[in-house]
PDB file of C-alpha atoms in Angstrom:
ATOM      1  CA  ALA A  30       6.692  -4.707  -0.071  1.00 67.00           C
ATOM      2  CA  GLN A  31       4.059  -2.499  -0.889  1.00 76.00           C
ATOM      3  CA  SER A  32       2.247  -3.651  -4.174  1.00 86.00           C
ATOM      4  CA  VAL A  33      -1.318  -2.946  -6.096  1.00 92.00           C
ATOM      5  CA  THR A  34      -2.710  -5.535  -8.515  1.00 95.00           C
ATOM      6  CA  GLN A  35      -5.136  -4.911 -10.914  1.00 96.00           C
ATOM      7  CA  PRO A  36      -6.513  -8.249 -11.441  1.00 96.00           C
ATOM      8  CA  ASP A  37      -8.041  -7.388 -15.139  1.00 95.00           C
ATOM      9  CA  ILE A  38      -5.827  -5.947 -17.937  1.00 94.00           C
ATOM     10  CA  HIS A  39      -8.797  -5.643 -20.161  1.00 96.00           C
ATOM     11  CA  ILE A  40     -12.793  -5.503 -19.444  1.00 97.00           C
ATOM     12  CA  THR A  41     -15.650  -4.416 -22.205  1.00 97.00           C
ATOM     13  CA  VAL A  42     -19.312  -4.025 -21.158  1.00 97.00           C
ATOM     14  CA  SER A  43     -22.012  -3.078 -22.928  1.00 97.00           C
ATOM     15  CA  GLU A  44     -23.721   1.303 -22.607  1.00 97.00           C
ATOM     16  CA  GLY A  45     -26.077   0.915 -19.777  1.00 97.00           C
ATOM     17  CA  ALA A  46     -24.318  -2.327 -18.259  1.00 97.00           C
ATOM     18  CA  SER A  47     -22.706  -2.293 -14.841  1.00 97.00           C
ATOM     19  CA  LEU A  48     -19.323  -2.031 -14.007  1.00 97.00           C
ATOM     20  CA  GLU A  49     -17.035  -3.799 -11.566  1.00 98.00           C
ATOM     21  CA  LEU A  50     -13.132  -2.863 -11.672  1.00 98.00           C
ATOM     22  CA  ARG A  51     -11.216  -4.423  -9.357  1.00 98.00           C
ATOM     23  CA  CYS A  52      -8.016  -3.566  -7.387  1.00 97.00           C
ATOM     24  CA  ASN A  53      -6.062  -5.555  -4.218  1.00 96.00           C
ATOM     25  CA  TYR A  54      -3.390  -4.077  -2.812  1.00 92.00           C
ATOM     26  CA  SER A  55      -0.352  -5.324  -0.113  1.00 88.00           C
ATOM     27  CA  TYR A  56       0.546  -2.397   1.985  1.00 81.00           C
ATOM     28  CA  GLY A  57       2.336  -2.398   5.669  1.00 70.00           C
ATOM     29  CA  ALA A  58       0.273   0.846   7.021  1.00 70.00           C
ATOM     30  CA  THR A  59      -2.926   2.000   6.533  1.00 73.00           C
ATOM     31  CA  PRO A  60      -3.151   3.476   3.205  1.00 85.00           C
ATOM     32  CA  TYR A  61      -4.601   6.093   0.986  1.00 89.00           C
ATOM     33  CA  LEU A  62      -6.224   4.546  -1.608  1.00 92.00           C
ATOM     34  CA  PHE A  63      -6.749   6.576  -5.183  1.00 94.00           C
ATOM     35  CA  TRP A  64      -8.434   5.892  -8.577  1.00 97.00           C
ATOM     36  CA  TYR A  65      -7.070   7.775 -11.681  1.00 96.00           C
ATOM     37  CA  VAL A  66      -8.532   7.498 -14.825  1.00 97.00           C
ATOM     38  CA  GLN A  67      -6.743   7.853 -18.414  1.00 95.00           C
ATOM     39  CA  SER A  68      -7.777   8.930 -21.721  1.00 91.00           C
ATOM     40  CA  PRO A  69      -5.730   8.264 -24.864  1.00 85.00           C
ATOM     41  CA  GLY A  70      -2.386  10.608 -24.773  1.00 77.00           C
ATOM     42  CA  GLN A  71      -4.131  12.555 -21.778  1.00 81.00           C
ATOM     43  CA  GLY A  72      -2.460  12.385 -18.155  1.00 86.00           C
ATOM     44  CA  LEU A  73      -4.554  11.318 -15.331  1.00 92.00           C
ATOM     45  CA  GLN A  74      -7.602  12.444 -13.682  1.00 93.00           C
ATOM     46  CA  LEU A  75      -8.886  11.763 -10.249  1.00 94.00           C
ATOM     47  CA  LEU A  76     -11.711   9.794  -9.590  1.00 96.00           C
ATOM     48  CA  LEU A  77     -11.960   9.680  -6.596  1.00 95.00           C
ATOM     49  CA  LYS A  78     -10.024   8.624  -3.590  1.00 93.00           C
ATOM     50  CA  TYR A  79     -10.776   7.394   0.271  1.00 92.00           C
ATOM     51  CA  PHE A  80      -8.033   8.201   3.580  1.00 85.00           C
ATOM     52  CA  SER A  81     -10.553   7.062   6.836  1.00 83.00           C
ATOM     53  CA  GLY A  82     -13.985   6.816   7.114  1.00 84.00           C
ATOM     54  CA  ASP A  83     -16.731   6.078   5.574  1.00 87.00           C
ATOM     55  CA  THR A  84     -15.950   3.005   3.422  1.00 89.00           C
ATOM     56  CA  LEU A  85     -17.975   3.463   0.482  1.00 95.00           C
ATOM     57  CA  VAL A  86     -16.816   6.489  -1.427  1.00 95.00           C
ATOM     58  CA  GLN A  87     -18.337   8.551  -3.728  1.00 96.00           C
ATOM     59  CA  GLY A  88     -16.476  10.334  -7.028  1.00 96.00           C
ATOM     60  CA  ILE A  89     -16.789  12.268 -10.193  1.00 95.00           C
ATOM     61  CA  LYS A  90     -19.056  10.796 -13.262  1.00 94.00           C
ATOM     62  CA  GLY A  91     -20.846   8.768 -11.428  1.00 96.00           C
ATOM     63  CA  PHE A  92     -18.271   6.582  -9.930  1.00 97.00           C
ATOM     64  CA  GLU A  93     -18.039   4.537  -6.350  1.00 97.00           C
ATOM     65  CA  ALA A  94     -15.379   2.458  -4.669  1.00 97.00           C
ATOM     66  CA  GLU A  95     -16.081   0.737  -1.209  1.00 96.00           C
ATOM     67  CA  PHE A  96     -12.665   0.222   1.076  1.00 93.00           C
ATOM     68  CA  LYS A  97     -12.622  -3.621   2.530  1.00 93.00           C
ATOM     69  CA  ARG A  98      -9.829  -3.874   4.877  1.00 90.00           C
ATOM     70  CA  SER A  99     -10.898  -7.995   5.473  1.00 90.00           C
ATOM     71  CA  GLN A 100     -10.066  -8.076   1.614  1.00 92.00           C
ATOM     72  CA  SER A 101      -7.077  -5.601   1.083  1.00 92.00           C
ATOM     73  CA  SER A 102      -9.870  -4.518  -1.771  1.00 94.00           C
ATOM     74  CA  PHE A 103     -10.558  -1.384  -2.962  1.00 96.00           C
ATOM     75  CA  ASN A 104     -13.120  -2.209  -6.165  1.00 98.00           C
ATOM     76  CA  LEU A 105     -14.353   0.409  -8.514  1.00 98.00           C
ATOM     77  CA  ARG A 106     -18.086   0.516  -9.257  1.00 98.00           C
ATOM     78  CA  LYS A 107     -20.813   2.368 -11.683  1.00 98.00           C
ATOM     79  CA  PRO A 108     -24.235   1.243 -11.921  1.00 97.00           C
ATOM     80  CA  SER A 109     -24.178   2.138 -15.775  1.00 97.00           C
ATOM     81  CA  VAL A 110     -22.195   2.994 -17.897  1.00 97.00           C
ATOM     82  CA  HIS A 111     -21.316   5.588 -20.774  1.00 96.00           C
ATOM     83  CA  TRP A 112     -19.587   5.492 -24.133  1.00 96.00           C
ATOM     84  CA  SER A 113     -17.344   8.197 -22.832  1.00 94.00           C
ATOM     85  CA  ASP A 114     -16.489   6.153 -19.650  1.00 96.00           C
ATOM     86  CA  ALA A 115     -13.998   3.862 -22.205  1.00 96.00           C
ATOM     87  CA  ALA A 116     -10.711   4.280 -21.030  1.00 96.00           C
ATOM     88  CA  GLU A 117      -7.554   3.367 -18.849  1.00 96.00           C
ATOM     89  CA  TYR A 118      -8.259   3.346 -15.399  1.00 97.00           C
ATOM     90  CA  PHE A 119      -5.419   3.307 -12.197  1.00 96.00           C
ATOM     91  CA  CYS A 120      -5.714   2.135  -9.038  1.00 96.00           C
ATOM     92  CA  ALA A 121      -3.002   3.652  -6.775  1.00 93.00           C
ATOM     93  CA  VAL A 122      -1.894   3.575  -3.092  1.00 90.00           C
ATOM     94  CA  GLY A 123       0.116   5.277  -1.092  1.00 84.00           C
ATOM     95  CA  ALA A 124       0.852   5.585   2.645  1.00 77.00           C
ATOM     96  CA  ARG A 125       2.401   8.029   5.281  1.00 73.00           C
ATOM     97  CA  ASN A 126       5.947   8.503   4.200  1.00 69.00           C
ATOM     98  CA  ASN A 127       6.061   6.921   0.838  1.00 71.00           C
ATOM     99  CA  ASP A 128       5.330   7.131  -2.062  1.00 76.00           C
ATOM    100  CA  MET A 129       3.067   6.042  -4.502  1.00 83.00           C
ATOM    101  CA  ARG A 130       2.212   3.152  -6.084  1.00 88.00           C
ATOM    102  CA  PHE A 131      -0.146   2.074  -9.507  1.00 92.00           C
ATOM    103  CA  GLY A 132      -1.551  -0.845 -10.612  1.00 94.00           C
ATOM    104  CA  ALA A 133      -0.799  -1.604 -13.934  1.00 94.00           C
ATOM    105  CA  GLY A 134      -4.125  -0.502 -15.267  1.00 95.00           C
ATOM    106  CA  THR A 135      -7.824  -2.018 -16.700  1.00 96.00           C
ATOM    107  CA  ARG A 136      -8.875  -0.738 -20.072  1.00 96.00           C
ATOM    108  CA  LEU A 137     -12.227  -0.276 -20.828  1.00 97.00           C
ATOM    109  CA  THR A 138     -13.802  -0.973 -23.499  1.00 97.00           C
ATOM    110  CA  VAL A 139     -17.750   0.131 -23.848  1.00 97.00           C
ATOM    111  CA  LYS A 140     -19.961  -1.461 -26.805  1.00 96.00           C
ATOM    112  CA  PRO A 141     -22.993   0.482 -27.837  1.00 91.00           C
TER     113      PRO A 141
ATOM    114  CA  LYS B   2      -6.579  27.509 -12.095  1.00 68.00           C
ATOM    115  CA  ALA B   3      -4.760  26.687 -14.599  1.00 80.00           C
ATOM    116  CA  GLY B   4      -3.456  22.849 -14.384  1.00 92.00           C
ATOM    117  CA  VAL B   5      -0.674  21.705 -14.662  1.00 96.00           C
ATOM    118  CA  THR B   6       1.621  21.870 -17.793  1.00 96.00           C
ATOM    119  CA  GLN B   7       4.372  19.956 -19.593  1.00 97.00           C
ATOM    120  CA  THR B   8       6.787  20.878 -22.351  1.00 97.00           C
ATOM    121  CA  PRO B   9       7.903  20.260 -24.521  1.00 97.00           C
ATOM    122  CA  ARG B  10       4.601  17.186 -25.524  1.00 96.00           C
ATOM    123  CA  TYR B  11       6.327  15.383 -27.915  1.00 96.00           C
ATOM    124  CA  LEU B  12       9.783  14.725 -28.112  1.00 96.00           C
ATOM    125  CA  ILE B  13      12.610  12.603 -30.440  1.00 98.00           C
ATOM    126  CA  LYS B  14      16.034  11.894 -29.601  1.00 97.00           C
ATOM    127  CA  THR B  15      18.414   9.417 -30.598  1.00 97.00           C
ATOM    128  CA  ARG B  16      20.278   7.276 -28.337  1.00 97.00           C
ATOM    129  CA  GLY B  17      23.141   8.764 -26.315  1.00 97.00           C
ATOM    130  CA  GLN B  18      21.977  12.267 -26.488  1.00 98.00           C
ATOM    131  CA  GLN B  19      20.275  14.474 -23.063  1.00 98.00           C
ATOM    132  CA  VAL B  20      16.705  15.728 -22.731  1.00 98.00           C
ATOM    133  CA  THR B  21      15.767  17.772 -20.553  1.00 98.00           C
ATOM    134  CA  LEU B  22      11.067  18.343 -19.813  1.00 98.00           C
ATOM    135  CA  SER B  23       9.820  20.842 -18.063  1.00 98.00           C
ATOM    136  CA  CYS B  24       7.007  20.877 -16.101  1.00 98.00           C
ATOM    137  CA  SER B  25       5.042  24.096 -14.236  1.00 98.00           C
ATOM    138  CA  PRO B  26       2.742  22.986 -11.304  1.00 97.00           C
ATOM    139  CA  ILE B  27      -0.842  24.348  -9.935  1.00 96.00           C
ATOM    140  CA  SER B  28      -0.072  27.758  -8.655  1.00 95.00           C
ATOM    141  CA  GLY B  29       0.852  27.721  -5.203  1.00 94.00           C
ATOM    142  CA  HIS B  30       1.316  23.764  -5.035  1.00 95.00           C
ATOM    143  CA  ARG B  31       4.525  22.921  -3.973  1.00 95.00           C
ATOM    144  CA  SER B  32       5.271  19.336  -4.568  1.00 95.00           C
ATOM    145  CA  VAL B  33       6.614  18.154  -7.901  1.00 96.00           C
ATOM    146  CA  SER B  34       6.367  14.478  -8.512  1.00 95.00           C
ATOM    147  CA  TRP B  35       7.849  12.745 -11.949  1.00 97.00           C
ATOM    148  CA  TYR B  36       6.521   9.297 -13.168  1.00 95.00           C
ATOM    149  CA  GLN B  37       7.451   7.139 -15.962  1.00 96.00           C
ATOM    150  CA  GLN B  38       5.025   5.497 -17.827  1.00 94.00           C
ATOM    151  CA  THR B  39       5.923   2.616 -20.583  1.00 93.00           C
ATOM    152  CA  PRO B  40       3.179  -0.059 -22.012  1.00 88.00           C
ATOM    153  CA  GLY B  41       5.182  -2.863 -20.089  1.00 84.00           C
ATOM    154  CA  GLN B  42       6.117  -1.248 -16.690  1.00 86.00           C
ATOM    155  CA  GLY B  43       3.306   1.084 -16.101  1.00 89.00           C
ATOM    156  CA  LEU B  44       3.565   4.035 -14.265  1.00 92.00           C
ATOM    157  CA  GLN B  45       6.754   3.776 -11.911  1.00 93.00           C
ATOM    158  CA  PHE B  46       7.872   6.864  -9.509  1.00 92.00           C
ATOM    159  CA  LEU B  47      10.937   8.360 -10.589  1.00 95.00           C
ATOM    160  CA  PHE B  48      11.210  11.472  -8.042  1.00 93.00           C
ATOM    161  CA  GLU B  49       9.432  14.198  -6.009  1.00 93.00           C
ATOM    162  CA  TYR B  50      10.653  17.520  -4.552  1.00 95.00           C
ATOM    163  CA  PHE B  51       9.405  19.590  -2.517  1.00 94.00           C
ATOM    164  CA  SER B  52      10.351  23.111  -2.487  1.00 93.00           C
ATOM    165  CA  GLU B  53      13.319  23.115  -4.237  1.00 94.00           C
ATOM    166  CA  THR B  54      14.893  19.599  -2.158  1.00 95.00           C
ATOM    167  CA  GLN B  55      14.277  15.944  -3.986  1.00 93.00           C
ATOM    168  CA  ARG B  56      12.149  14.607  -0.895  1.00 90.00           C
ATOM    169  CA  ASN B  57      11.880  10.900  -2.205  1.00 88.00           C
ATOM    170  CA  LYS B  58      13.399   9.158  -4.828  1.00 90.00           C
ATOM    171  CA  GLY B  59      12.418   5.861  -7.395  1.00 90.00           C
ATOM    172  CA  ASN B  60      14.446   3.211  -8.416  1.00 91.00           C
ATOM    173  CA  PHE B  61      15.799   4.709 -11.509  1.00 95.00           C
ATOM    174  CA  PRO B  62      19.906   4.925 -12.595  1.00 96.00           C
ATOM    175  CA  GLY B  63      21.711   7.913 -12.185  1.00 95.00           C
ATOM    176  CA  ARG B  64      20.795   9.290 -15.762  1.00 97.00           C
ATOM    177  CA  PHE B  65      17.665  10.289 -14.474  1.00 98.00           C
ATOM    178  CA  SER B  66      17.400  13.825 -12.109  1.00 97.00           C
ATOM    179  CA  GLY B  67      15.531  16.367 -11.590  1.00 97.00           C
ATOM    180  CA  ARG B  68      15.294  20.031 -10.144  1.00 97.00           C
ATOM    181  CA  GLN B  69      12.902  22.333  -9.003  1.00 97.00           C
ATOM    182  CA  PHE B  70      13.275  26.085  -8.762  1.00 96.00           C
ATOM    183  CA  SER B  71      11.988  28.845  -6.295  1.00 95.00           C
ATOM    184  CA  ASN B  72       8.792  29.382  -8.385  1.00 94.00           C
ATOM    185  CA  SER B  73       7.828  25.723  -7.564  1.00 95.00           C
ATOM    186  CA  ARG B  74       8.553  24.513 -11.431  1.00 97.00           C
ATOM    187  CA  SER B  75      10.484  21.122 -12.291  1.00 98.00           C
ATOM    188  CA  GLU B  76      12.659  20.014 -14.737  1.00 98.00           C
ATOM    189  CA  MET B  77      13.667  16.360 -15.253  1.00 98.00           C
ATOM    190  CA  ASN B  78      17.461  15.260 -17.006  1.00 98.00           C
ATOM    191  CA  VAL B  79      17.608  11.984 -18.475  1.00 98.00           C
ATOM    192  CA  SER B  80      21.357  11.959 -20.225  1.00 95.00           C
ATOM    193  CA  THR B  81      22.821   9.066 -22.770  1.00 96.00           C
ATOM    194  CA  LEU B  82      19.705   8.516 -23.644  1.00 97.00           C
ATOM    195  CA  GLU B  83      18.663   4.396 -23.932  1.00 97.00           C
ATOM    196  CA  LEU B  84      15.882   3.227 -26.448  1.00 97.00           C
ATOM    197  CA  GLY B  85      14.219   1.828 -23.203  1.00 96.00           C
ATOM    198  CA  ASP B  86      13.919   5.231 -22.290  1.00 97.00           C
ATOM    199  CA  SER B  87      10.825   5.832 -24.859  1.00 97.00           C
ATOM    200  CA  ALA B  88       7.773   6.781 -22.328  1.00 96.00           C
ATOM    201  CA  LEU B  89       5.563   8.533 -21.262  1.00 95.00           C
ATOM    202  CA  TYR B  90       6.605  11.107 -18.988  1.00 97.00           C
ATOM    203  CA  LEU B  91       4.444  12.732 -16.525  1.00 96.00           C
ATOM    204  CA  CYS B  92       4.460  15.388 -13.757  1.00 96.00           C
ATOM    205  CA  ALA B  93       2.367  15.129 -11.279  1.00 95.00           C
ATOM    206  CA  SER B  94       1.703  18.316  -8.408  1.00 96.00           C
ATOM    207  CA  SER B  95      -0.007  19.032  -4.769  1.00 93.00           C
ATOM    208  CA  LEU B  96       0.038  20.962  -1.709  1.00 92.00           C
ATOM    209  CA  ALA B  97       1.918  18.857   0.705  1.00 86.00           C
ATOM    210  CA  GLY B  98       3.186  15.778  -1.878  1.00 85.00           C
ATOM    211  CA  PRO B  99       1.992  12.345  -2.262  1.00 81.00           C
ATOM    212  CA  ALA B 100       3.022  10.989   1.128  1.00 79.00           C
ATOM    213  CA  THR B 101       0.674  12.906   3.105  1.00 80.00           C
ATOM    214  CA  GLY B 102      -2.101  11.731   1.109  1.00 79.00           C
ATOM    215  CA  ASP B 103      -2.488  14.625  -0.717  1.00 85.00           C
ATOM    216  CA  THR B 104      -4.167  14.844  -4.253  1.00 87.00           C
ATOM    217  CA  GLN B 105      -1.892  15.159  -7.083  1.00 91.00           C
ATOM    218  CA  TYR B 106      -2.397  16.551 -10.490  1.00 93.00           C
ATOM    219  CA  PHE B 107      -1.601  15.371 -13.644  1.00 94.00           C
ATOM    220  CA  GLY B 108      -0.229  17.199 -16.294  1.00 95.00           C
ATOM    221  CA  PRO B 109      -1.054  15.655 -19.604  1.00 94.00           C
ATOM    222  CA  GLY B 110       2.895  14.069 -20.349  1.00 95.00           C
ATOM    223  CA  THR B 111       5.664  14.475 -22.293  1.00 96.00           C
ATOM    224  CA  ARG B 112       5.898  11.281 -25.056  1.00 96.00           C
ATOM    225  CA  LEU B 113       9.690  10.966 -25.263  1.00 97.00           C
ATOM    226  CA  THR B 114      10.357   8.871 -28.009  1.00 97.00           C
ATOM    227  CA  VAL B 115      14.731   7.149 -28.278  1.00 97.00           C
ATOM    228  CA  LEU B 116      15.424   6.296 -31.647  1.00 96.00           C
TER     229      LEU B 116
END
């Protein structure tokens, strides 16, 4: 069965520090991979997505993610976190002819 | 281009009532998907409509239904509301639908509270 796991429910980092949010998936087919961000009371905004090709994907707001097929992972990274990055982050996985599945989310707190 | 809009933004109902939520997709988008977001279950897929036809459905009871109009606007209906239906209901639109890997654009959601 297809599933998405975000192992970290809550992460706290200091402003200016680097960030890595983990995402692991289980899918039978070649997946489409997404990272979304949700600010309080808002809908989801797409940060980046991976379909094929280069396994390192650049997104908006300085985020990037790397697809590692051997580890079934699609971790999100940012070299220097800003206070405005505090939000909830969702990894999502889809595949041809399947609906999209979301991870449980990781809440990011940024310390000044 | 205007984004996805959802109305109303907030709704309070009592158990046993029914509710209708509305979603207007981005112009030109033919696919509309609905999701339920709760603290306990996270984001769960309800259903997807494409060109007025339900194309995919999640694992929700028949009390949850939807439809799509010829202008791609979509409504979802929940009948006989239960306390557990309290959630943020998100609508997302895309050109070809999530099963193609197409990017989905989300609306701000409708916060439904069932008392």
